[in-house]
Coordinates of C-alpha atoms in Angstrom, one line a residue:
M1 CA 0.0 0.0 0.0
A2 CA 1.1 3.6 -0.7
A3 CA -0.4 6.8 0.5
S4 CA 0.7 10.3 -0.1
T5 CA -0.2 14.0 -0.4
H6 CA -0.7 13.7 -4.3
W7 CA -2.4 11.0 -6.1
L8 CA 0.2 10.6 -8.8
A9 CA 2.9 10.0 -6.3
S10 CA 0.7 7.4 -4.8
A11 CA 0.0 5.8 -8.1
A12 CA 3.6 5.6 -8.9
A13 CA 4.6 4.1 -5.7
Q14 CA 1.8 1.7 -6.0
A15 CA 3.0 0.7 -9.4
V16 CA 6.4 -0.1 -8.2
L17 CA 5.0 -2.4 -5.4
E18 CA 2.8 -4.3 -8.0
R19 CA 5.9 -4.8 -10.1
G20 CA 7.8 -6.5 -7.4
G21 CA 9.6 -3.4 -6.0
N22 CA 10.0 -3.0 -2.2
A23 CA 8.6 -0.3 0.1
F24 CA 11.9 1.7 -0.3
D25 CA 11.9 1.5 -4.1
A26 CA 8.3 2.7 -4.1
G27 CA 8.9 5.5 -1.7
V28 CA 11.9 6.8 -3.8
A29 CA 9.8 6.7 -7.0
G30 CA 7.0 8.4 -5.3
G31 CA 9.3 10.9 -3.6
F32 CA 10.8 12.0 -7.1
V33 CA 7.2 12.3 -8.5
L34 CA 6.3 14.6 -5.4
Q35 CA 9.2 16.8 -6.5
V36 CA 7.5 17.2 -10.0
V37 CA 4.0 17.5 -9.3
E38 CA 4.1 19.6 -5.9
P39 CA 6.9 21.9 -6.6
H40 CA 5.3 24.4 -4.2
L41 CA 5.7 21.8 -1.2
N42 CA 9.2 20.4 -1.9
G43 CA 12.0 20.2 -4.3
P44 CA 15.2 18.3 -5.3
A45 CA 17.4 20.8 -3.4
G46 CA 15.3 20.9 -0.4
D47 CA 15.4 18.3 2.5
M48 CA 13.8 15.0 3.6
T49 CA 13.3 13.3 6.9
G50 CA 12.2 9.7 7.1
I51 CA 11.6 6.8 9.4
I52 CA 11.9 3.3 8.0
F53 CA 11.5 -0.4 9.2
V54 CA 13.5 -2.9 7.7
S55 CA 12.1 -6.4 8.1
S56 CA 15.1 -8.5 6.9
G57 CA 18.0 -9.4 9.1
S58 CA 17.7 -7.8 12.5
A59 CA 14.4 -6.0 11.7
E60 CA 15.2 -2.6 12.9
T61 CA 13.8 1.0 12.8
K62 CA 15.9 3.8 11.5
V63 CA 15.7 7.6 10.9
L64 CA 16.8 8.6 7.3
M65 CA 18.4 12.0 7.7
G66 CA 18.2 14.1 4.7
Q67 CA 18.7 17.4 6.5
G68 CA 21.5 19.5 4.9
T69 CA 24.0 21.3 7.1
A70 CA 24.9 25.1 7.4
P71 CA 27.5 26.2 5.0
R72 CA 31.0 26.8 6.5
L73 CA 30.8 30.4 5.8
A74 CA 27.2 30.6 7.4
S75 CA 27.7 32.0 10.9
V76 CA 26.0 34.3 13.3
E77 CA 28.8 36.9 12.8
Y78 CA 28.5 36.9 9.0
F79 CA 24.7 37.3 9.2
Q80 CA 25.0 40.1 11.7
S81 CA 27.6 41.9 9.6
L82 CA 24.7 42.0 6.9
R83 CA 22.7 43.7 9.5
L84 CA 20.2 40.8 9.7
T85 CA 18.6 39.9 13.2
R86 CA 16.9 36.8 11.7
V87 CA 17.9 34.5 8.9
P88 CA 15.5 35.3 6.0
G89 CA 13.0 32.9 4.7
A90 CA 13.5 33.3 1.0
D91 CA 16.1 33.4 -1.6
D92 CA 19.6 31.4 -1.6
L93 CA 21.1 32.9 1.6
A94 CA 19.5 30.2 3.7
A95 CA 20.3 27.2 1.4
V96 CA 21.0 23.9 2.8
P97 CA 20.1 21.1 0.0
G98 CA 19.7 17.3 1.3
A99 CA 16.6 15.7 -0.1
T100 CA 17.9 14.0 -3.3
D101 CA 21.0 12.6 -1.6
A102 CA 18.7 11.1 1.0
W103 CA 16.4 9.5 -1.6
L104 CA 19.6 8.1 -3.3
V105 CA 21.0 6.7 -0.1
L106 CA 17.7 5.0 0.7
L107 CA 17.6 3.5 -2.8
R108 CA 21.3 2.4 -2.5
D109 CA 21.0 0.6 0.8
Y110 CA 17.6 -0.9 1.1
G111 CA 16.0 -0.7 -2.6
I112 CA 16.3 -3.4 -5.0
W113 CA 15.5 -1.7 -8.2
H114 CA 17.9 0.3 -10.6
L115 CA 18.0 4.1 -10.7
R116 CA 16.8 4.2 -14.3
D117 CA 13.6 2.3 -13.4
I118 CA 12.8 4.4 -10.3
L119 CA 13.3 7.7 -12.1
Q120 CA 11.1 7.0 -15.0
Y121 CA 8.0 8.0 -13.3
A122 CA 9.1 11.4 -12.6
I123 CA 10.8 12.0 -15.9
D124 CA 7.6 10.9 -17.7
Y125 CA 5.5 13.5 -15.6
A126 CA 8.0 16.3 -15.9
R127 CA 8.4 15.8 -19.7
N128 CA 4.9 14.9 -20.8
V129 CA 3.1 17.3 -18.4
F130 CA 0.8 17.1 -15.5
N131 CA -2.4 19.0 -14.3
L132 CA -1.6 22.1 -12.2
L133 CA -3.2 22.1 -8.9
S134 CA -5.3 25.3 -8.0
K135 CA -3.1 25.9 -4.9
I136 CA 0.0 26.2 -7.2
N137 CA -1.7 28.6 -9.3
S138 CA -2.5 30.8 -6.4
I139 CA 0.9 30.6 -5.1
I140 CA 2.6 31.6 -8.4
H141 CA 0.0 34.5 -8.7
S142 CA 1.2 35.6 -5.3
V143 CA 4.8 35.9 -6.2
R144 CA 4.2 36.9 -10.0
E145 CA 5.4 40.4 -9.2
L146 CA 8.7 39.2 -7.5
F147 CA 9.3 36.8 -10.4
L148 CA 8.9 39.5 -13.1
R149 CA 11.0 42.2 -11.1
N150 CA 13.7 40.2 -9.3
W151 CA 13.5 36.5 -10.2
P152 CA 13.6 36.3 -14.1
T153 CA 14.6 32.5 -14.1
S154 CA 11.5 31.8 -12.1
A155 CA 9.2 34.0 -14.4
D156 CA 10.7 32.0 -17.4
L157 CA 9.9 28.5 -15.9
W158 CA 6.6 29.3 -14.1
L159 CA 4.8 32.1 -15.8
V160 CA 2.8 31.9 -19.1
E161 CA 2.9 35.2 -21.0
G162 CA 3.7 37.0 -17.8
A163 CA 0.8 35.5 -15.9
A164 CA 0.4 32.6 -13.4
P165 CA -0.8 29.5 -15.4
K166 CA -4.4 28.5 -14.8
A167 CA -5.6 25.8 -12.5
G168 CA -5.9 22.6 -14.4
E169 CA -3.5 23.8 -17.0
V170 CA -1.0 21.1 -18.2
I171 CA 2.7 22.3 -17.6
S172 CA 6.0 20.6 -18.0
N173 CA 9.7 21.0 -16.5
V174 CA 12.1 20.0 -19.2
A175 CA 15.0 21.2 -17.4
F176 CA 14.4 19.0 -14.5
T177 CA 13.7 16.1 -16.9
E178 CA 17.2 16.5 -18.3
V179 CA 18.7 16.5 -14.9
L180 CA 17.2 13.2 -14.0
E181 CA 18.2 11.7 -17.4
H182 CA 21.6 13.0 -16.9
L183 CA 21.9 11.2 -13.6
I184 CA 20.7 8.0 -15.1
F185 CA 23.3 8.5 -18.0
V186 CA 26.1 9.0 -15.5
G187 CA 25.2 5.9 -13.7
K188 CA 25.4 3.7 -16.7
N189 CA 29.1 3.1 -16.4
G190 CA 28.6 1.5 -13.0
T191 CA 29.3 -2.3 -12.7
S192 CA 26.5 -2.8 -10.2
R193 CA 23.1 -1.2 -9.1
V194 CA 24.9 0.3 -6.2
D195 CA 27.7 1.7 -8.4
E196 CA 25.3 3.4 -10.6
I197 CA 23.5 5.0 -7.7
E198 CA 26.9 6.2 -6.3
S199 CA 27.8 7.6 -9.5
A200 CA 24.7 9.7 -9.8
R201 CA 25.2 10.8 -6.2
L202 CA 28.7 11.9 -7.1
E203 CA 27.4 13.9 -10.0
W204 CA 24.6 15.4 -8.0
K205 CA 27.0 16.6 -5.1
S206 CA 30.0 17.3 -7.1
G207 CA 29.3 17.6 -10.8
S208 CA 27.3 19.8 -12.9
V209 CA 24.5 20.1 -10.7
A210 CA 26.5 21.3 -7.8
K211 CA 28.4 23.7 -9.9
R212 CA 25.1 25.3 -11.3
I213 CA 23.8 25.6 -7.8
V214 CA 26.8 27.4 -6.4
D215 CA 27.4 29.5 -9.6
F216 CA 23.8 30.7 -9.6
G217 CA 24.0 31.4 -5.9
S218 CA 26.9 33.6 -6.2
T219 CA 24.7 36.2 -8.1
P220 CA 23.0 38.5 -5.4
H221 CA 19.1 38.3 -5.5
M222 CA 16.6 40.3 -3.8
H223 CA 15.5 39.3 0.0
P224 CA 12.5 40.4 1.9
D225 CA 14.2 43.2 3.6
G226 CA 14.6 44.8 0.1
N227 CA 18.3 44.3 -0.1
K228 CA 20.3 42.0 -2.3
Y229 CA 22.7 39.1 -0.9
S230 CA 24.7 36.2 -2.5
A231 CA 24.3 32.7 -1.1
V232 CA 27.1 31.4 1.1
I233 CA 26.8 27.7 0.0
G234 CA 29.9 26.6 -1.7
E235 CA 31.0 23.4 -3.6
D236 CA 32.7 21.8 -0.7
D237 CA 29.5 22.4 1.3
L238 CA 27.5 20.2 -1.3
A239 CA 30.4 17.6 -1.8
E240 CA 30.9 17.1 1.8
F241 CA 27.3 16.5 2.8
S242 CA 26.0 13.0 3.1
A243 CA 22.6 11.7 4.1
G244 CA 22.5 8.7 6.3
F245 CA 20.7 6.7 9.0
E246 CA 20.4 7.4 12.7
E247 CA 18.7 5.7 15.7
P248 CA 15.1 7.0 16.3
C249 CA 14.0 8.7 19.4
V250 CA 11.2 6.3 20.9
S251 CA 8.8 6.6 23.6
S252 CA 5.8 4.4 24.9
F253 CA 2.1 5.4 25.1
R254 CA -0.8 3.1 26.0
G255 CA 1.3 0.0 25.2
Y256 CA 2.4 1.3 21.8
T257 CA 6.1 2.5 20.8
I258 CA 6.2 5.7 18.8
A259 CA 9.4 6.3 16.8
K260 CA 10.4 9.8 15.8
T261 CA 13.5 11.8 14.7
G262 CA 16.1 13.0 17.3
P263 CA 15.9 16.6 18.8
W264 CA 17.5 18.0 15.6
G265 CA 13.8 17.7 14.6
Q266 CA 10.3 18.6 16.0
G267 CA 9.5 14.9 16.4
P268 CA 10.3 14.5 20.2
A269 CA 7.7 17.3 21.0
L270 CA 5.1 14.7 20.0
L271 CA 6.6 12.3 22.4
Q272 CA 6.7 14.8 25.3
A273 CA 3.0 15.8 24.6
L274 CA 2.0 12.1 24.7
K275 CA 3.8 11.5 28.0
I276 CA 2.0 14.5 29.5
L277 CA -1.2 13.2 28.3
E278 CA -0.7 9.5 29.4
G279 CA -1.5 10.6 33.1
Y280 CA -5.1 11.2 32.1
D281 CA -8.0 8.8 31.7
D282 CA -9.0 7.8 28.1
A283 CA -12.3 9.8 28.3
E284 CA -10.6 12.9 29.2
L285 CA -8.4 12.8 25.9
D286 CA -11.3 12.8 23.6
P287 CA -10.7 15.4 20.9
S288 CA -14.2 15.7 19.9
K289 CA -14.8 17.5 23.4
A290 CA -13.6 20.8 24.3
G291 CA -12.2 19.4 27.6
G292 CA -9.9 17.1 25.5
V293 CA -9.0 19.9 23.2
H294 CA -7.8 22.1 26.1
L295 CA -5.6 19.4 27.5
V296 CA -4.0 18.7 24.0
L297 CA -3.4 22.4 23.4
E298 CA -1.9 23.0 26.9
A299 CA 0.5 19.8 26.6
F300 CA 1.7 21.0 23.3
K301 CA 2.4 24.4 24.7
L302 CA 4.6 22.9 27.4
A303 CA 6.3 20.4 24.9
F304 CA 7.0 23.2 22.3
A305 CA 8.4 25.5 25.1
D306 CA 11.0 22.8 25.8
C307 CA 11.6 22.3 22.1
D308 CA 12.2 25.9 21.4
T309 CA 14.5 26.1 24.4
Y310 CA 16.5 23.0 24.5
Y311 CA 16.3 21.0 21.1
G312 CA 19.1 21.1 18.6
N313 CA 22.2 19.1 17.7
G314 CA 23.7 19.4 21.2
D315 CA 22.9 17.3 24.3
C316 CA 19.5 18.6 25.2
R317 CA 19.0 15.8 27.9
L318 CA 16.1 14.2 25.9
E319 CA 16.1 11.1 28.3
Y320 CA 15.2 13.6 31.1
L321 CA 12.8 15.4 29.1
L322 CA 11.0 12.2 28.4
S323 CA 11.2 10.8 31.9
E324 CA 8.1 9.9 33.8
K325 CA 9.0 12.2 36.8
Y326 CA 9.7 15.4 34.5
E327 CA 6.5 14.9 32.5
Q328 CA 4.5 14.4 35.8
E329 CA 5.8 17.9 36.9
R330 CA 4.9 19.3 33.6
R331 CA 1.5 17.8 33.8
G332 CA 1.0 19.5 37.0
L333 CA 1.2 22.8 35.3
I334 CA -2.0 22.3 33.3
G335 CA -5.0 24.0 34.8
E336 CA -8.7 24.6 33.9
Q337 CA -7.5 27.9 32.1
A338 CA -5.4 28.4 29.0
S339 CA -1.9 29.5 29.7
L340 CA -0.7 32.7 27.8
E341 CA 3.0 32.0 29.0
F342 CA 5.9 30.4 27.5
R343 CA 7.0 27.9 30.2
P344 CA 10.0 25.7 29.3
G345 CA 11.0 23.5 32.2
N346 CA 14.3 23.3 34.1
V347 CA 16.5 20.6 32.9
P348 CA 19.7 19.7 34.8
G349 CA 22.9 20.0 33.0
A350 CA 21.3 21.8 29.9
R351 CA 21.8 25.4 28.9
K352 CA 18.5 27.2 29.3
V353 CA 18.4 30.1 26.6
L354 CA 15.0 31.2 25.7
P355 CA 14.2 32.1 22.1
E356 CA 13.2 35.7 20.9
L357 CA 9.4 36.0 21.5
R358 CA 7.9 38.6 19.2
E359 CA 4.2 38.9 18.6
A360 CA 2.8 39.2 15.1
D361 CA 1.9 42.4 13.7
E362 CA 1.2 43.9 10.2
D363 CA 5.0 44.4 9.6
S364 CA 6.0 41.0 10.8
G365 CA 3.6 38.6 9.3
G366 CA 0.1 39.4 10.2
S367 CA -2.2 37.2 12.3
A368 CA -2.1 33.7 13.5
I369 CA -1.1 30.8 11.5
T370 CA -3.9 28.8 10.2
G371 CA -1.8 25.8 9.1
E372 CA -2.5 26.6 5.3
L373 CA 0.5 27.3 3.2
T374 CA 0.9 31.0 3.1
V375 CA 3.2 33.0 0.9
S376 CA 4.1 36.6 0.9
S377 CA 4.7 38.8 -2.1
H378 CA 8.6 38.5 -1.0
G379 CA 8.4 34.6 -1.3
D380 CA 8.4 34.0 2.4
A381 CA 6.4 30.8 3.0
R382 CA 5.4 29.0 6.1
G383 CA 3.2 26.0 7.0
D384 CA 3.3 23.1 4.5
T385 CA 5.2 20.4 2.8
C386 CA 4.3 16.9 1.5
H387 CA 4.5 13.3 2.8
I388 CA 4.4 9.7 1.5
D389 CA 3.9 6.4 3.5
V390 CA 4.7 2.8 1.9
V391 CA 4.4 -0.7 3.3
D392 CA 5.2 -3.8 1.2
R393 CA 4.3 -7.4 1.3
W394 CA 7.6 -8.3 3.3
G395 CA 6.7 -6.0 6.1
N396 CA 9.1 -3.2 5.1
M397 CA 7.6 0.3 6.0
I398 CA 8.6 3.8 5.4
S399 CA 7.2 7.2 6.4
A400 CA 8.7 10.1 4.7
T401 CA 8.3 13.9 4.6
P402 CA 10.2 15.9 1.9
S403 CA 10.2 19.6 1.9
G404 CA 12.0 22.9 1.0
G405 CA 13.2 24.1 -2.4
W406 CA 9.8 25.5 -2.9
L407 CA 9.3 27.3 -6.2
Q408 CA 8.0 30.3 -4.3
S409 CA 11.1 30.6 -1.8
S410 CA 14.0 30.8 -4.0
P411 CA 14.7 31.5 -7.7
A412 CA 14.8 28.7 -10.2
I413 CA 18.4 27.8 -11.1
P414 CA 18.9 28.0 -15.1
G415 CA 19.3 24.6 -16.6
L416 CA 18.0 22.7 -13.4
G417 CA 14.4 23.6 -13.2
F418 CA 14.3 24.1 -9.4
G419 CA 15.5 26.3 -6.5
V420 CA 17.2 25.7 -3.2
G421 CA 15.7 24.8 0.3
T422 CA 15.7 27.6 2.9
R423 CA 15.9 25.5 6.1
L424 CA 18.5 27.6 7.5
Q425 CA 15.8 30.2 8.5
M426 CA 15.1 27.8 11.4
T427 CA 18.4 28.8 13.3
W428 CA 18.6 31.7 15.6
L429 CA 21.1 34.4 15.3
D430 CA 21.9 34.0 19.1
R431 CA 25.2 32.0 19.5
H432 CA 24.2 30.7 22.9
H433 CA 20.9 29.2 21.9
S434 CA 20.7 25.4 21.3
S435 CA 19.5 26.0 17.8
A436 CA 21.9 28.8 16.9
L437 CA 23.2 29.1 13.5
T438 CA 26.4 27.1 13.4
P439 CA 28.7 26.2 10.3
G440 CA 28.6 22.6 9.5
E441 CA 25.5 21.9 11.9
R442 CA 22.0 20.9 10.8
P443 CA 19.3 23.5 11.4
R444 CA 16.5 22.2 13.5
T445 CA 13.7 20.9 11.2
T446 CA 9.9 20.9 11.4
L447 CA 9.8 17.7 9.3
T448 CA 8.5 14.9 11.5
P449 CA 7.4 11.4 10.1
T450 CA 6.0 9.1 12.6
M451 CA 6.0 5.2 13.0
V452 CA 4.0 3.2 15.4
L453 CA 5.0 -0.3 16.6
K454 CA 3.4 -2.9 18.9
D455 CA 5.6 -5.6 20.5
G456 CA 8.6 -4.6 18.0
E457 CA 6.5 -4.9 14.8
P458 CA 5.5 -1.8 12.9
I459 CA 1.7 -1.4 12.5
M460 CA 1.4 2.2 11.2
A461 CA 3.3 4.8 9.2
L462 CA 2.0 8.3 9.0
G463 CA 2.8 12.0 8.6
S464 CA 1.4 15.3 7.7
P465 CA 2.4 18.5 6.0
G466 CA 2.0 21.8 8.0
G467 CA 5.2 23.2 9.5
D468 CA 4.8 23.5 13.2
Q469 CA 1.4 21.9 13.1
Q470 CA 2.7 18.4 11.8
D471 CA 3.0 16.8 15.1
Q472 CA 0.0 18.6 16.5
W473 CA -2.3 17.0 13.7
Q474 CA -0.8 13.6 14.0
L475 CA -1.2 13.4 17.8
L476 CA -5.0 14.1 17.2
F477 CA -5.1 11.2 14.7
L478 CA -3.1 9.0 17.3
L479 CA -5.5 9.7 20.1
R480 CA -8.5 9.1 18.0
V481 CA -7.1 5.7 16.8
L482 CA -5.0 4.3 19.7
V483 CA -7.3 5.7 22.5
G484 CA -10.5 6.3 20.9
G485 CA -10.6 3.2 18.5
Q486 CA -11.8 5.2 15.6
D487 CA -11.7 4.0 12.0
L488 CA -8.6 5.4 10.3
Q489 CA -10.3 7.3 7.8
D490 CA -12.8 8.7 10.3
A491 CA -9.9 9.8 12.5
I492 CA -8.2 11.7 9.5
D493 CA -11.5 13.4 8.5
A494 CA -12.3 14.7 12.0
P495 CA -12.1 18.3 12.8
A496 CA -8.3 19.7 13.4
F497 CA -7.0 22.3 15.7
H498 CA -3.7 23.5 16.9
T499 CA -1.8 26.1 19.2
T500 CA 0.3 29.0 17.9
S501 CA 1.6 29.7 21.3
M502 CA 5.3 29.2 20.6
P503 CA 7.7 31.0 18.1
S504 CA 7.0 30.0 14.5
S505 CA 9.9 28.1 12.9
F506 CA 9.3 30.2 9.8
W507 CA 10.6 33.8 9.2
P508 CA 9.7 36.1 10.6
R509 CA 9.5 33.8 13.6
T510 CA 6.7 35.3 15.6
W511 CA 4.2 33.8 18.1
A512 CA 0.7 34.3 19.3
P513 CA 0.6 33.7 23.0
G514 CA -2.8 31.6 24.0
G515 CA -3.6 31.2 20.3
A516 CA -5.9 28.2 19.2
V517 CA -6.8 27.7 15.6
V518 CA -10.0 25.8 15.3
E519 CA -12.1 24.7 12.4
D520 CA -15.6 26.2 12.4
R521 CA -17.2 22.8 11.9
V522 CA -16.6 21.8 15.5
G523 CA -19.6 24.1 16.2
E524 CA -20.4 27.5 18.0
D525 CA -20.8 25.8 21.5
F526 CA -17.6 23.9 21.2
I527 CA -15.7 27.1 20.3
Q528 CA -17.3 29.3 23.0
E529 CA -16.4 26.7 25.7
L530 CA -12.8 26.8 24.5
A531 CA -13.0 30.6 24.6
S532 CA -14.4 30.5 28.2
R533 CA -11.2 28.5 29.3
G534 CA -9.0 31.5 28.1
H535 CA -7.9 30.3 24.6
L536 CA -7.7 33.0 22.0
I537 CA -9.7 31.5 19.1
S538 CA -8.8 32.0 15.3
R539 CA -11.5 30.5 13.2
A540 CA -10.0 28.6 10.3
G541 CA -13.1 27.7 8.1
D542 CA -14.7 24.3 7.9
W543 CA -12.1 22.2 6.0
S544 CA -8.8 24.1 6.2
L545 CA -6.6 22.2 8.6
G546 CA -4.7 19.0 8.3
C547 CA -3.7 16.8 5.4
L548 CA -2.6 13.5 6.9
S549 CA -1.4 10.3 5.1
C550 CA -1.3 6.9 6.8
V551 CA -0.8 3.1 6.0
T552 CA -1.1 0.4 8.4
R553 CA -0.2 -3.4 8.7
D554 CA -1.5 -6.3 10.6
P555 CA 1.6 -8.3 11.9
A556 CA -0.3 -11.4 12.7
S557 CA -1.8 -11.9 9.1
G558 CA 0.8 -9.8 7.1
V559 CA -2.0 -8.0 5.5
D560 CA -1.5 -4.3 4.7
A561 CA -4.6 -2.5 5.9
C562 CA -6.5 0.3 4.1
S563 CA -7.8 3.4 5.9
G564 CA -10.9 3.2 4.1
E565 CA -12.5 5.6 1.6
S566 CA -13.1 9.3 2.1
K567 CA -16.7 10.3 2.6
R568 CA -16.2 13.4 0.4
F569 CA -14.2 11.6 -2.2
P570 CA -15.1 7.9 -2.9
G571 CA -12.4 5.8 -4.2
V572 CA -9.5 7.4 -2.2
C573 CA -7.7 5.1 0.2
S574 CA -5.3 5.8 2.9
W575 CA -5.2 9.5 2.6
T576 CA -7.2 12.8 3.0
M577 CA -7.9 15.7 3.7
M578 CA -6.6 18.6 1.4
S579 CA -6.5 22.0 2.6
E580 CA -9.5 23.1 0.6
M581 CA -12.3 21.6 -0.9
G582 CA -11.1 23.0 -4.3
E583 CA -8.2 20.7 -4.1
L584 CA -10.5 17.7 -3.8
A585 CA -12.3 18.8 -6.9
D586 CA -8.9 19.0 -8.6
R587 CA -8.1 15.4 -7.5
E588 CA -11.5 14.2 -8.8

């Protein structure tokens, strides 16, 4: 079974499974298709985080790390010399590519197909056109003037006679097609499947692709502050980065094991929130009731306060943060009324440096985040990405969240057909902070796939787009399924909500203390009860939050289980819901 945020990626992955490929072959094929059909949500020079379960051999769970590192010239001092107080969210200054290398490493180590067979799906869609989603049309329209004035290479690639292409219009990306075909050509000289993949990796990291990225970045481009800056990424930065595998961070909840990335990602915040909530009875954790929503929002405020204070590449004392004693102390801070404070805990042996807390205003980004992908006229984007899950007949499983390299956040590179990721914007220009910008270190990422295991066997792979909302929406799903016993599709379709009471991971990094974003379809009485508890409500509309993907497997029978069909879109298995009903119409 394959599930993703775009039906063409799901179809490609499913085709690989049906032709004998394993889950990792299918995930890579679907991942490259996502780069083609959802260029506003991810790109080849973006980043990617995955969690995999390998059924053969020792049968183990691993994290696939595809997060690029800060260039060697990127330092707090350098950015301050440019009179910047935060790393910008657009253009090449925040470039840290890593996604393509991660997909190739996964294929090399755990796939069984050849590279040429994997890439044919993406090549076909990129060359022979695909239908443009309405969301891509609106995003291109929002940055049209930026493209025309400052990013002519993006205008050439994405505009049609100076205007955004219409929703449903068929488009192609010949330049990216030629890049993929070149990687296949370079790999032909390999004496084995592994050799061909390694040859393609070397070309990507040190050959013509890397040279074009660096050469183009050396030309200054317009940034949100109205000034022009050159990228700091160099050929050595690209050549020396290598994706790889790491041990997951795991924690238990109601007899299940939840696997996430380490504290260089957002993932452990989900584990902390679950640990806090474990002390409540099942009936108290019902997300369909205002009391359950209140507990979830308050738990996440505490978890994210720790995340934004302690998480990073250093020793954040994660064992202590996930200990029963600590989470019991944190649970005791939750009262009947919503907290408007930023309350990280005290962690022995860890340096406690609070992030800058700035409330949003008209000059710094406007109102509370709705979870919907938003893009300014300068190209600053926040709040969305894409996802894919796959499980095969042998019990291999993958949950992967690729992102970055959005068409709207950096100019298209001539001859490549894509821009670079801007994940560096998630670092702080405070050298004492745990997530300070540091040359050679990974910026902290919001990408946070999830795997659920029972008695050592994987039973579920899931994930969601949505920036800082990813784990919040996933936790709702887990509570509804693991505690409430809901059908998977019903749990996905249920109303979503999230807190904005923490600094955004995206430029301009503001927060809305006490903010709670809620879908209107929960009902007026529900919303008023939350407001009476002190939550500052932002209404998000009826079907505006969440886009969760999931596959499951029954270890006893070996059967891959389907999440059912969407009540609004019959025939779709294992995924829903898109951020606007118009997208569902596109998919029909």
